[in-house]
Coordinates of C-alpha atoms and ligand atoms in Angstrom, one line a residue:
M647 CA 0.0 0.0 0.0
T648 CA 1.3 3.4 -0.9
V649 CA 0.8 6.2 1.7
F650 CA 1.0 9.7 0.4
A651 CA 2.0 12.4 2.9
A652 CA -0.2 15.4 3.1
T653 CA 1.4 18.5 1.6
Q654 CA 2.8 20.8 4.3
A655 CA 3.2 24.4 3.5
A656 CA 5.5 26.7 5.4
G657 CA 3.1 28.3 7.8
A658 CA 4.0 31.4 9.9
D659 CA 5.4 30.9 13.4
G660 CA 3.0 28.9 15.5
I661 CA 0.9 27.7 12.5
V662 CA 1.2 24.4 10.7
V663 CA -0.7 24.0 7.4
N664 CA -1.5 20.5 6.0
H665 CA -3.1 20.2 2.6
L666 CA -5.3 17.1 2.4
G667 CA -6.6 17.4 -1.1
T668 CA -7.8 19.9 -3.6
T669 CA -10.3 21.6 -1.3
N670 CA -9.4 20.5 2.2
T671 CA -6.7 22.0 4.5
L672 CA -5.9 21.7 8.2
V673 CA -4.5 24.7 10.0
R674 CA -3.0 23.7 13.3
V675 CA -2.2 26.4 15.9
T676 CA 0.9 25.3 17.9
D677 CA 1.5 28.4 19.9
T678 CA -0.5 30.6 22.2
A679 CA -1.8 34.0 21.0
K680 CA -4.8 36.2 21.2
Y681 CA -5.8 36.0 17.5
V682 CA -5.4 34.1 14.4
L683 CA -5.3 36.7 11.6
L684 CA -7.2 35.4 8.6
P685 CA -6.3 36.8 5.2
V686 CA -9.4 37.9 3.2
E687 CA -9.8 38.5 -0.6
E688 CA -13.3 40.0 -1.0
S689 CA -14.0 38.8 -4.5
V690 CA -13.6 35.1 -3.9
E691 CA -16.2 32.7 -2.4
D692 CA -16.3 31.8 1.2
A693 CA -14.3 29.0 2.6
K694 CA -15.9 27.0 5.4
L695 CA -13.9 26.8 8.6
D696 CA -14.7 24.3 11.4
L697 CA -12.8 25.2 14.5
L698 CA -11.8 21.9 16.2
L699 CA -10.9 21.9 19.9
D700 CA -9.3 18.7 21.0
G701 CA -10.9 17.1 17.9
N702 CA -14.5 18.4 18.5
V703 CA -16.2 21.0 16.4
E704 CA -16.6 24.2 18.5
R705 CA -17.6 26.7 15.8
T706 CA -18.3 26.8 12.1
F707 CA -17.8 30.0 10.2
Y708 CA -17.1 31.3 6.7
V709 CA -14.3 33.5 5.5
R710 CA -13.4 34.6 2.0
L711 CA -9.9 33.3 2.4
A712 CA -7.5 34.9 0.0
R713 CA -6.6 33.1 -3.2
N714 CA -4.7 35.6 -5.3
K715 CA -4.0 38.6 -3.0
V716 CA -4.8 39.7 0.5
D717 CA -7.2 42.6 0.7
Y718 CA -7.2 42.7 4.5
Y719 CA -7.1 40.6 7.6
V720 CA -9.8 39.6 10.1
P721 CA -9.0 38.5 13.6
F722 CA -10.4 35.2 15.1
D723 CA -10.0 35.3 18.9
I724 CA -8.4 32.1 20.2
S725 CA -7.4 33.5 23.6
G726 CA -10.1 31.4 25.3
Y727 CA -8.8 28.2 23.8
N728 CA -5.2 28.4 24.7
G729 CA -4.1 25.0 26.2
K730 CA -6.3 23.1 23.8
N731 CA -5.4 21.5 20.5
I732 CA -6.7 24.1 18.0
I733 CA -7.3 23.0 14.4
F734 CA -9.1 24.9 11.7
N735 CA -10.5 22.3 9.3
V736 CA -10.9 24.4 6.1
V737 CA -12.9 23.5 3.1
T738 CA -12.3 26.0 0.2
A739 CA -14.8 26.5 -2.5
Q740 CA -14.1 25.2 -6.0
G741 CA -15.7 27.2 -8.8
R742 CA -16.6 24.8 -11.6
A743 CA -14.8 27.1 -14.1
S744 CA -11.6 27.1 -12.1
V745 CA -10.5 23.7 -10.8
R746 CA -7.4 24.5 -8.8
E747 CA -5.3 23.2 -5.9
A748 CA -6.2 25.0 -2.7
K749 CA -2.6 24.7 -1.7
D750 CA -1.7 27.4 -4.1
D751 CA -3.9 29.9 -2.4
A752 CA -2.3 33.1 -1.0
C753 CA -3.9 32.7 2.4
W754 CA -1.7 29.9 3.6
S755 CA 1.5 31.8 3.6
S756 CA 0.0 34.9 5.2
I757 CA -2.3 33.4 7.9
R758 CA -0.6 34.2 11.2
L759 CA -0.9 34.6 14.9
S760 CA -0.9 37.9 16.7
D761 CA -1.6 39.4 20.1
T762 CA -3.0 42.6 18.5
F763 CA -5.3 43.7 15.8
D764 CA -5.2 47.3 14.6
T765 CA -8.7 48.8 14.4
T766 CA -7.5 52.4 13.7
N767 CA -9.7 53.9 11.0
T768 CA -8.4 53.7 7.5
E769 CA -11.5 54.8 5.6
K770 CA -12.2 58.3 4.3
Y771 CA -15.8 57.5 4.1
R772 CA -16.3 56.4 7.7
P773 CA -18.8 58.7 9.3
A774 CA -17.6 60.7 12.4
Y775 CA -20.8 60.9 14.4
H776 CA -22.8 57.9 13.2
H777 CA -22.4 54.5 14.7
T778 CA -20.2 52.1 12.6
P779 CA -18.6 48.8 13.5
L780 CA -14.8 49.1 14.0
Y781 CA -14.3 46.6 11.2
G782 CA -16.4 44.1 9.3
W783 CA -19.9 44.1 7.9
M784 CA -23.0 45.5 9.7
N785 CA -26.7 45.4 8.8
D786 CA -29.8 45.7 10.9
P787 CA -29.8 47.3 14.4
N788 CA -31.0 44.7 16.9
G789 CA -32.3 44.4 20.4
M790 CA -31.9 48.0 21.5
F791 CA -32.8 48.8 25.0
Y792 CA -32.1 51.6 27.5
K793 CA -31.1 50.9 31.1
D794 CA -29.5 52.9 33.9
G795 CA -28.5 55.7 31.6
V796 CA -27.0 53.5 28.9
W797 CA -28.3 53.1 25.3
H798 CA -27.6 49.6 24.1
L799 CA -27.3 48.9 20.4
Y800 CA -26.8 45.4 19.0
Y801 CA -26.4 44.9 15.4
Q802 CA -26.2 42.2 12.6
Y803 CA -22.5 41.7 12.4
N804 CA -20.0 39.7 10.4
P805 CA -16.7 39.9 12.4
Y806 CA -14.9 38.0 9.7
G807 CA -15.3 40.1 6.6
S808 CA -16.9 43.2 5.2
K809 CA -19.7 41.4 3.4
W810 CA -22.8 39.7 4.8
Q811 CA -22.0 36.3 6.6
N812 CA -21.7 34.7 10.0
M813 CA -24.5 36.7 11.5
T814 CA -23.6 37.6 15.1
W815 CA -25.0 40.3 17.5
G816 CA -22.3 42.9 17.7
H817 CA -22.7 45.3 20.7
S818 CA -22.1 49.0 21.3
T819 CA -23.3 51.3 24.0
S820 CA -23.6 55.1 24.4
T821 CA -24.6 57.5 27.2
D822 CA -25.4 60.3 24.8
L823 CA -26.5 58.7 21.5
I824 CA -23.5 60.3 19.8
N825 CA -20.3 58.6 21.1
W826 CA -20.4 54.8 20.9
E827 CA -18.2 52.4 22.8
H828 CA -17.6 49.0 21.1
H829 CA -17.9 45.8 23.1
A830 CA -17.4 42.1 22.7
N831 CA -19.9 40.2 20.5
A832 CA -23.0 39.6 22.5
I833 CA -24.6 36.5 20.8
E834 CA -22.7 34.3 18.5
P835 CA -23.9 31.5 16.1
N836 CA -24.4 28.1 17.5
S837 CA -25.6 24.7 16.2
L838 CA -29.1 26.1 15.6
G839 CA -27.8 28.6 13.2
S840 CA -26.5 32.1 12.9
V841 CA -28.1 34.9 14.9
F842 CA -30.5 37.0 12.9
S843 CA -32.4 40.1 14.0
G844 CA -34.5 40.4 17.1
S845 CA -35.2 42.5 20.1
C846 CA -34.5 42.9 23.8
A847 CA -36.7 43.8 26.7
I848 CA -36.1 44.2 30.4
D849 CA -38.1 41.7 32.5
S850 CA -38.9 44.0 35.4
L851 CA -41.6 41.6 36.7
N852 CA -39.4 38.5 36.4
T853 CA -42.0 36.8 34.2
A854 CA -39.4 34.6 32.5
G855 CA -37.8 33.5 35.8
F856 CA -34.3 34.7 35.0
G857 CA -34.5 37.3 37.8
K858 CA -36.0 40.8 38.2
D859 CA -34.7 43.2 35.5
A860 CA -32.9 40.4 33.5
V861 CA -32.5 41.5 29.9
I862 CA -34.3 39.1 27.6
A863 CA -33.3 38.8 24.0
L864 CA -35.4 37.1 21.3
Y865 CA -33.7 36.5 17.9
T866 CA -34.0 34.3 14.9
S867 CA -31.7 31.2 14.8
A868 CA -31.1 30.9 11.0
G869 CA -29.9 27.4 10.1
I870 CA -31.5 25.4 7.3
N871 CA -34.8 26.9 8.6
Q872 CA -35.6 30.0 10.7
M873 CA -36.6 29.5 14.3
Q874 CA -37.0 31.8 17.2
S875 CA -34.6 31.6 20.1
L876 CA -34.3 33.2 23.6
A877 CA -31.3 34.3 25.6
H878 CA -31.0 36.3 28.8
S879 CA -28.4 38.6 30.4
V880 CA -27.9 39.3 34.1
D881 CA -25.1 41.7 33.5
N882 CA -27.0 44.5 31.7
G883 CA -26.6 43.1 28.2
A884 CA -22.8 42.5 28.2
T885 CA -23.1 38.7 28.0
F886 CA -26.1 36.5 27.2
T887 CA -26.9 32.9 28.3
I888 CA -28.6 30.9 25.5
Y889 CA -31.8 29.3 26.7
P890 CA -31.3 25.5 26.6
G891 CA -35.0 25.0 25.5
N892 CA -34.4 26.8 22.2
P893 CA -36.0 27.1 19.7
I894 CA -39.0 28.5 21.5
V895 CA -41.1 29.2 18.3
T896 CA -41.0 27.2 15.1
L897 CA -43.1 27.5 12.0
E898 CA -43.3 25.6 8.7
S899 CA -42.5 28.8 6.7
E900 CA -39.9 31.5 6.8
A901 CA -40.5 33.8 9.8
R902 CA -37.9 36.0 11.5
D903 CA -37.0 39.1 13.5
P904 CA -39.1 38.7 16.7
N905 CA -39.9 42.1 18.2
M906 CA -41.5 42.0 21.7
F907 CA -42.8 44.4 24.2
Y908 CA -44.7 44.3 27.5
N909 CA -48.3 45.3 26.9
T910 CA -49.3 47.2 30.0
A911 CA -53.0 47.2 28.9
T912 CA -53.2 43.3 28.9
G913 CA -50.4 42.5 31.3
K914 CA -48.9 40.2 28.7
W915 CA -46.0 40.2 26.4
N916 CA -46.6 40.7 22.7
M917 CA -44.3 39.6 19.9
L918 CA -44.4 40.4 16.2
L919 CA -42.7 38.1 13.8
A920 CA -42.2 38.8 10.1
H921 CA -43.8 36.1 8.0
A922 CA -41.4 37.2 5.4
L923 CA -42.5 35.5 2.2
D924 CA -46.2 35.6 3.1
H925 CA -46.1 39.4 3.4
E926 CA -47.7 39.6 6.8
M927 CA -46.7 40.1 10.4
L928 CA -47.7 37.4 12.9
I929 CA -48.8 38.6 16.3
F930 CA -48.2 36.5 19.4
S931 CA -48.8 36.8 23.1
S932 CA -47.1 35.2 26.1
A933 CA -47.0 35.4 29.9
D934 CA -43.4 34.2 30.3
M935 CA -41.6 35.0 26.9
K936 CA -41.0 31.3 26.4
E937 CA -44.4 30.0 25.4
W938 CA -46.0 32.0 22.7
T939 CA -49.6 31.9 21.4
L940 CA -50.3 33.0 17.8
E941 CA -53.1 35.5 18.0
S942 CA -53.5 36.9 14.6
A943 CA -51.7 37.9 11.4
F944 CA -51.7 41.4 9.9
G945 CA -51.0 42.6 6.4
K946 CA -52.0 40.2 3.7
G947 CA -52.7 42.3 0.7
L948 CA -52.1 45.6 2.4
G949 CA -49.4 48.2 1.8
A950 CA -46.4 47.5 -0.3
Q951 CA -46.3 43.8 -1.0
D952 CA -43.2 43.3 -3.1
G953 CA -40.2 41.6 -1.7
V954 CA -40.1 40.2 1.8
W955 CA -41.5 41.6 5.0
E956 CA -38.9 41.9 7.7
C957 CA -38.0 43.6 11.0
P958 CA -41.4 44.5 12.5
D959 CA -42.1 46.9 15.4
L960 CA -45.3 47.9 17.1
L961 CA -45.4 51.2 19.0
Y962 CA -48.0 53.3 20.9
L963 CA -47.3 56.8 19.8
P964 CA -48.9 60.0 21.1
V965 CA -50.5 62.4 18.5
E966 CA -48.9 65.9 18.5
G967 CA -51.2 68.5 20.1
A968 CA -54.0 66.0 20.9
D969 CA -54.9 64.0 23.9
E970 CA -54.7 60.8 21.8
S971 CA -52.3 58.0 21.0
K972 CA -52.4 55.5 18.2
W973 CA -50.6 52.2 17.4
V974 CA -48.1 52.2 14.7
L975 CA -46.9 49.0 13.0
I976 CA -43.5 49.3 11.4
C977 CA -42.8 46.9 8.5
N978 CA -39.5 46.9 6.7
I979 CA -39.7 45.7 3.2
N980 CA -37.0 44.6 0.7
P981 CA -37.2 45.0 -2.2
G982 CA -40.3 47.1 -3.0
G983 CA -39.3 50.5 -1.5
P984 CA -40.6 53.5 -3.4
F985 CA -37.2 54.1 -5.0
G986 CA -36.1 50.5 -5.4
G987 CA -34.7 48.1 -2.9
S988 CA -35.1 48.4 0.9
S989 CA -37.4 50.7 2.7
T990 CA -39.6 51.1 5.8
Q991 CA -43.4 51.3 5.5
Y992 CA -45.8 51.7 8.4
F993 CA -49.4 51.4 9.3
V994 CA -51.3 53.4 11.8
G995 CA -54.3 51.8 13.6
E996 CA -55.6 50.1 16.7
F997 CA -54.3 47.2 18.7
D998 CA -56.2 45.2 21.3
G999 CA -53.3 43.0 22.5
K1000 CA -54.3 40.3 19.9
K1001 CA -55.1 42.0 16.6
F1002 CA -53.8 45.1 14.8
T1003 CA -56.4 46.9 12.7
A1004 CA -55.1 49.5 10.3
D1005 CA -56.9 52.8 9.7
T1006 CA -58.3 53.4 6.2
D1007 CA -58.4 56.6 4.1
S1008 CA -61.5 58.4 2.9
E1009 CA -61.9 55.7 0.2
G1010 CA -61.7 52.9 2.6
N1011 CA -58.2 51.8 1.6
V1012 CA -55.3 51.2 3.9
P1013 CA -52.7 53.8 2.7
T1014 CA -49.0 52.9 2.3
K1015 CA -46.9 55.3 4.3
W1016 CA -43.1 55.5 4.3
M1017 CA -41.0 56.3 7.3
D1018 CA -38.1 57.8 5.3
Y1019 CA -37.9 58.9 1.7
G1020 CA -34.2 58.3 1.0
K1021 CA -32.6 55.2 -0.5
D1022 CA -30.6 54.3 2.6
H1023 CA -32.9 53.7 5.5
Y1024 CA -33.8 50.1 6.5
A1025 CA -34.5 47.7 9.3
T1026 CA -35.6 50.6 11.5
V1027 CA -36.9 49.6 15.0
S1028 CA -37.2 51.4 18.4
W1029 CA -35.4 51.3 21.7
S1030 CA -37.1 49.4 24.4
N1031 CA -37.5 51.3 27.7
A1032 CA -36.3 54.6 26.5
P1033 CA -36.5 57.3 29.2
E1034 CA -39.3 59.8 29.7
G1035 CA -41.7 57.8 27.4
R1036 CA -39.6 58.7 24.4
K1037 CA -39.8 56.6 21.3
V1038 CA -36.4 56.6 19.7
V1039 CA -35.6 54.7 16.5
I1040 CA -32.5 54.0 14.5
G1041 CA -32.1 52.3 11.1
W1042 CA -29.4 50.7 9.0
M1043 CA -28.1 53.4 6.6
S1044 CA -27.9 51.3 3.5
N1045 CA -29.9 49.4 0.9
W1046 CA -29.6 45.7 0.1
Q1047 CA -29.3 46.7 -3.6
Y1048 CA -25.7 47.8 -3.1
A1049 CA -24.7 47.6 0.6
A1050 CA -21.9 45.1 -0.2
E1051 CA -20.5 47.2 -3.0
V1052 CA -20.1 50.6 -1.5
P1053 CA -16.6 52.0 -1.7
T1054 CA -15.4 51.1 1.8
R1055 CA -13.4 48.0 2.8
Q1056 CA -12.4 48.1 6.5
F1057 CA -16.1 48.2 7.4
R1058 CA -19.4 48.3 5.6
S1059 CA -22.5 50.3 6.7
A1060 CA -23.4 52.8 9.4
N1061 CA -26.6 53.4 11.3
T1062 CA -28.8 56.4 10.7
L1063 CA -28.8 59.2 13.3
P1064 CA -31.1 58.4 16.2
R1065 CA -34.6 59.9 15.8
D1066 CA -37.4 60.6 18.1
I1067 CA -40.8 59.9 16.7
M1068 CA -44.5 60.6 17.4
L1069 CA -47.6 61.1 15.3
F1070 CA -49.2 64.2 13.7
K1071 CA -52.5 64.5 11.9
G1072 CA -52.1 65.6 8.3
D1073 CA -54.4 68.0 6.4
D1074 CA -55.9 64.9 4.8
G1075 CA -57.0 63.6 8.2
Q1076 CA -54.4 60.8 8.2
Y1077 CA -51.9 60.2 10.9
Y1078 CA -48.3 60.3 9.9
I1079 CA -45.0 59.7 11.8
K1080 CA -43.3 63.0 12.8
T1081 CA -39.6 62.4 12.9
T1082 CA -37.1 64.7 14.6
P1083 CA -33.3 64.2 15.1
S1084 CA -33.0 63.1 18.8
P1085 CA -32.4 66.2 21.0
E1086 CA -29.0 64.8 22.1
L1087 CA -27.7 65.7 18.6
T1088 CA -27.7 69.4 19.2
A1089 CA -24.6 68.8 21.5
L1090 CA -22.7 68.1 18.3
R1091 CA -22.7 71.7 17.3
A1092 CA -19.5 73.7 17.4
Q1093 CA -19.4 77.5 17.0
R1094 CA -21.7 78.5 14.2
S1095 CA -19.9 79.4 11.0
S1096 CA -22.7 81.1 9.1
N1097 CA -25.7 83.0 10.2
V1098 CA -27.7 84.7 7.5
R1099 CA -31.0 86.3 8.5
S1100 CA -32.5 86.7 5.1
K1101 CA -31.2 86.6 1.6
G1102 CA -33.1 87.0 -1.7
V1103 CA -32.3 84.4 -4.4
S1104 CA -33.2 84.3 -8.0
K1105 CA -31.8 82.4 -11.0
K1106 CA -28.2 83.4 -10.2
P1107 CA -27.0 81.0 -7.4
V1108 CA -26.1 82.5 -4.0
K1109 CA -23.2 80.6 -2.5
Y1110 CA -22.0 80.0 1.1
A1111 CA -18.9 78.1 2.2
L1112 CA -19.3 74.9 4.2
P1113 CA -17.0 74.2 7.1
T1114 CA -13.7 72.6 6.1
A1115 CA -12.5 71.0 9.3
N1116 CA -12.9 67.3 9.8
D1117 CA -13.9 66.7 6.1
G1118 CA -16.7 69.3 6.3
I1119 CA -18.9 67.4 8.7
C1120 CA -21.7 69.8 9.6
E1121 CA -25.4 70.5 10.4
I1122 CA -27.2 73.1 8.2
L1123 CA -30.5 74.7 9.0
F1124 CA -32.5 77.1 6.9
T1125 CA -36.0 78.1 5.8
I1126 CA -36.9 78.5 2.1
N1127 CA -39.7 81.0 1.3
A1128 CA -40.3 80.2 -2.3
K1129 CA -42.7 83.1 -2.6
K1130 CA -43.7 83.1 -6.3
A1131 CA -40.8 80.9 -7.5
D1132 CA -41.7 77.6 -9.1
K1133 CA -38.8 75.8 -7.5
V1134 CA -35.9 76.5 -5.2
V1135 CA -32.8 74.4 -5.8
V1136 CA -30.3 73.9 -3.0
T1137 CA -27.0 72.4 -4.1
L1138 CA -24.1 70.9 -2.2
S1139 CA -20.9 70.9 -4.3
N1140 CA -17.1 70.6 -4.1
N1141 CA -14.4 71.8 -6.5
V1142 CA -14.0 68.5 -8.3
G1143 CA -17.4 68.6 -9.9
D1144 CA -19.5 66.5 -7.5
K1145 CA -22.9 67.8 -6.4
V1146 CA -26.2 67.0 -4.8
D1147 CA -29.2 68.9 -6.0
M1148 CA -32.2 69.3 -3.6
T1149 CA -35.3 70.8 -5.1
F1150 CA -38.3 72.2 -3.2
N1151 CA -41.4 72.4 -5.4
P1152 CA -44.3 74.1 -3.6
A1153 CA -46.8 73.4 -6.4
T1154 CA -46.3 69.7 -6.2
S1155 CA -45.6 69.8 -2.4
T1156 CA -42.4 67.7 -3.0
F1157 CA -38.8 67.8 -2.0
D1158 CA -36.4 66.0 -4.3
F1159 CA -32.8 64.7 -3.7
D1160 CA -30.7 64.1 -6.7
R1161 CA -27.4 62.2 -6.1
R1162 CA -26.7 61.2 -9.7
N1163 CA -23.6 63.4 -9.7
S1164 CA -22.7 63.2 -6.0
G1165 CA -19.3 61.6 -6.4
I1166 CA -18.5 57.9 -6.8
T1167 CA -21.7 56.3 -8.0
D1168 CA -20.7 53.7 -10.5
F1169 CA -20.3 50.7 -8.1
S1170 CA -24.0 49.9 -8.7
Y1171 CA -26.5 50.6 -11.3
D1172 CA -29.0 51.3 -8.5
F1173 CA -27.0 54.0 -6.7
P1174 CA -27.3 57.1 -8.9
T1175 CA -30.9 58.1 -8.3
V1176 CA -33.3 60.9 -7.6
V1177 CA -35.7 60.4 -4.7
S1178 CA -38.7 62.5 -3.8
A1179 CA -40.6 63.2 -0.5
P1180 CA -44.1 64.6 -0.1
T1181 CA -43.9 67.7 2.2
L1182 CA -47.4 66.9 3.4
R1183 CA -48.3 70.6 3.4
D1184 CA -49.7 73.1 1.0
S1185 CA -47.2 75.9 1.6
N1186 CA -44.4 77.8 -0.2
I1187 CA -42.4 77.7 3.0
Q1188 CA -40.0 74.8 3.8
T1189 CA -37.7 74.6 6.8
L1190 CA -34.9 72.1 6.6
R1191 CA -32.3 70.6 8.9
I1192 CA -29.5 68.7 7.1
Y1193 CA -26.7 66.5 8.6
I1194 CA -23.6 65.8 6.5
D1195 CA -21.2 63.1 7.7
R1196 CA -18.6 62.2 5.1
S1197 CA -20.7 59.6 3.2
S1198 CA -24.2 60.4 4.3
I1199 CA -26.8 63.2 4.1
E1200 CA -29.9 63.2 6.2
V1201 CA -32.5 65.8 5.4
F1202 CA -35.1 66.5 8.0
D1203 CA -38.2 68.6 7.4
G1204 CA -38.2 71.2 10.1
E1205 CA -41.5 70.1 11.4
G1206 CA -40.9 66.4 11.0
N1207 CA -43.3 65.8 8.1
F1208 CA -40.6 63.9 6.2
V1209 CA -37.0 62.8 6.4
M1210 CA -34.7 61.4 3.7
T1211 CA -31.5 59.5 4.3
N1212 CA -29.1 59.0 1.4
L1213 CA -25.5 57.8 1.1
V1214 CA -23.1 59.8 -1.0
F1215 CA -19.4 59.2 -1.8
P1216 CA -18.0 62.6 -2.9
K1217 CA -14.4 62.5 -4.2
A1218 CA -13.7 65.5 -1.9
P1219 CA -15.9 66.9 0.8
Y1220 CA -18.7 69.2 -0.3
S1221 CA -17.4 72.7 0.3
A1222 CA -20.3 74.9 -0.7
I1223 CA -24.0 75.3 -0.4
T1224 CA -25.8 77.3 -3.1
F1225 CA -29.4 78.4 -3.5
A1226 CA -31.1 79.3 -6.7
A1227 CA -34.8 80.0 -7.6
E1228 CA -36.5 79.2 -10.8
G1229 CA -39.5 81.2 -12.2
G1230 CA -39.4 84.0 -9.6
K1231 CA -37.6 85.3 -6.6
A1232 CA -37.4 83.4 -3.3
T1233 CA -35.7 84.1 0.0
I1234 CA -33.6 82.0 2.2
N1235 CA -34.1 82.7 5.9
N1236 CA -32.2 81.9 9.1
L1237 CA -29.4 80.0 7.4
E1238 CA -27.3 78.5 10.2
I1239 CA -24.3 76.3 9.6
Y1240 CA -22.7 74.4 12.4
P1241 CA -19.4 72.5 12.1
I1242 CA -19.5 69.4 14.1
K1243 CA -17.4 69.5 17.3
N1244 CA -14.0 68.1 16.8
T1245 CA -14.3 66.1 20.0
V1246 CA -16.4 63.7 18.0
K1247 CA -14.3 60.7 17.1
Ligands
FRU664 C1 -33.1 42.4 7.2 C2 -32.7 41.0 7.4 C3 -33.5 40.4 8.5 C4 -32.6 39.3 9.0 C5 -31.3 39.9 8.8 C6 -30.2 38.9 8.5 O1 -32.1 43.2 6.6 O2 -32.8 40.3 6.2 O3 -34.8 39.9 8.1 O4 -32.9 38.9 10.3 O5 -31.4 40.9 7.8 O6 -28.9 39.5 8.6

């Protein structure tokens, strides 16, 4: 019998690499260290890595291990496993068109041990005052809760690459909704699957039996199928213990993103679950958060029905200026948004603890309402237990159409700014969400750099400089009085030819945002677009509040009637704002420009 030796490549110090065949390689760790640094090439397929500890599979995860060149490294923390036999059993993908020997891949000579991993920012497009992961991919915000002065934000995270994979709950906290501190991953994949979106609540009545004020998380375990799982934390959300009885809810069809809250009217917990492909939200109730009863389903045939329904939330919101509150059901949908791809629709109505009934319009139809009119607002849900009865929401600031292609590499995706929401009654008798930037954000303002009381504008543009420090990050406020003008165009521009045009049209009661020439736009056919928001008022006056943060622009209507969130990738920071009026003269009033404080990271 002939015995062939496995091929052994020269691994780095403390690493021994054995090739077992065309697609299988064992990587043995023979020294102690904090991390194994895994070399990534973004354009190749994932390799499957089984981490074996003393011969048993501890974890399975996927990394785009470099074939031709190393784009960047990701750290895999092995500090907890020192003293054990650590082997990564790696199966590399073989494209049919490129049968090749895995042993030739670039990763084997560059995989190495390290006690450090440098997370210093290397990205010019990383926002300064929006939450981003230090490295790796992020999508939906998850399980947000407020407790003891701390805002907790979990998020869909891939710690092993800047594209979607290995869904894990990353964790950050803030005491001011501006500065975020990054923490260890909170919930990691296990044998039931990866950890998809979900919610947290504080169990102040100890209904689940994990102790008074335990933090309970519900999330989707995504394996071959999607099931709902529970975990609890007794250290204020730093670490979670996975419930041994998981999964706690199973269905025959795809359902995910459990969102729960304590219903004080019924003394029970309610949970919404996105019945993704069926375009409906399932509503459950429970006394103990472990056993859930399906009460009803909402949404079949209502609202925007394209794509999948995801990430629900159900909130009781006060109506501005009235002694009234209404229930609002948030439904994220992808694709099928008004401008293509991902978006957030909502329904206003009544909820009796079992069933949600949406209000109708004057013709008896359930209207489709959108929470944000930009292209980059998705998976928005609210914080549980926010102080003073506030309802604070945050979204993922991207769009599934191109999120994995945007021109960053160290990290991908940021969150929107936090927003406080309530309801207002529109002139059409309908209730709409009123969105304002969370009040904490005014603390971002440095010394005002422009203050213009009133300036007449006509065809010839009037120009003001934007701040230059810190890549021009700023907040801009002003009021347009269009008077008899047909349109007023507000333009952000730089001196390399990039620009964003925003157009207020009082006759159509619309506000448009055109990013077709905003900078780098060619990474996706779906990126260069014009989006349009209804101002929901019949007026030639439009007040605006605009936040610019390197690669994002959030435009808030001054009274909260609309908001639009859009990514931009200007080749140089926008350095000027110009105003021009078409078809008549207009005025710009109370123009205030605030650079953002340089204390912001
Ligand atoms: C929404 C979503 C969720 C899912 C998660 C997976 O963006 O598709 O439905 O839980 O992302 O990362």
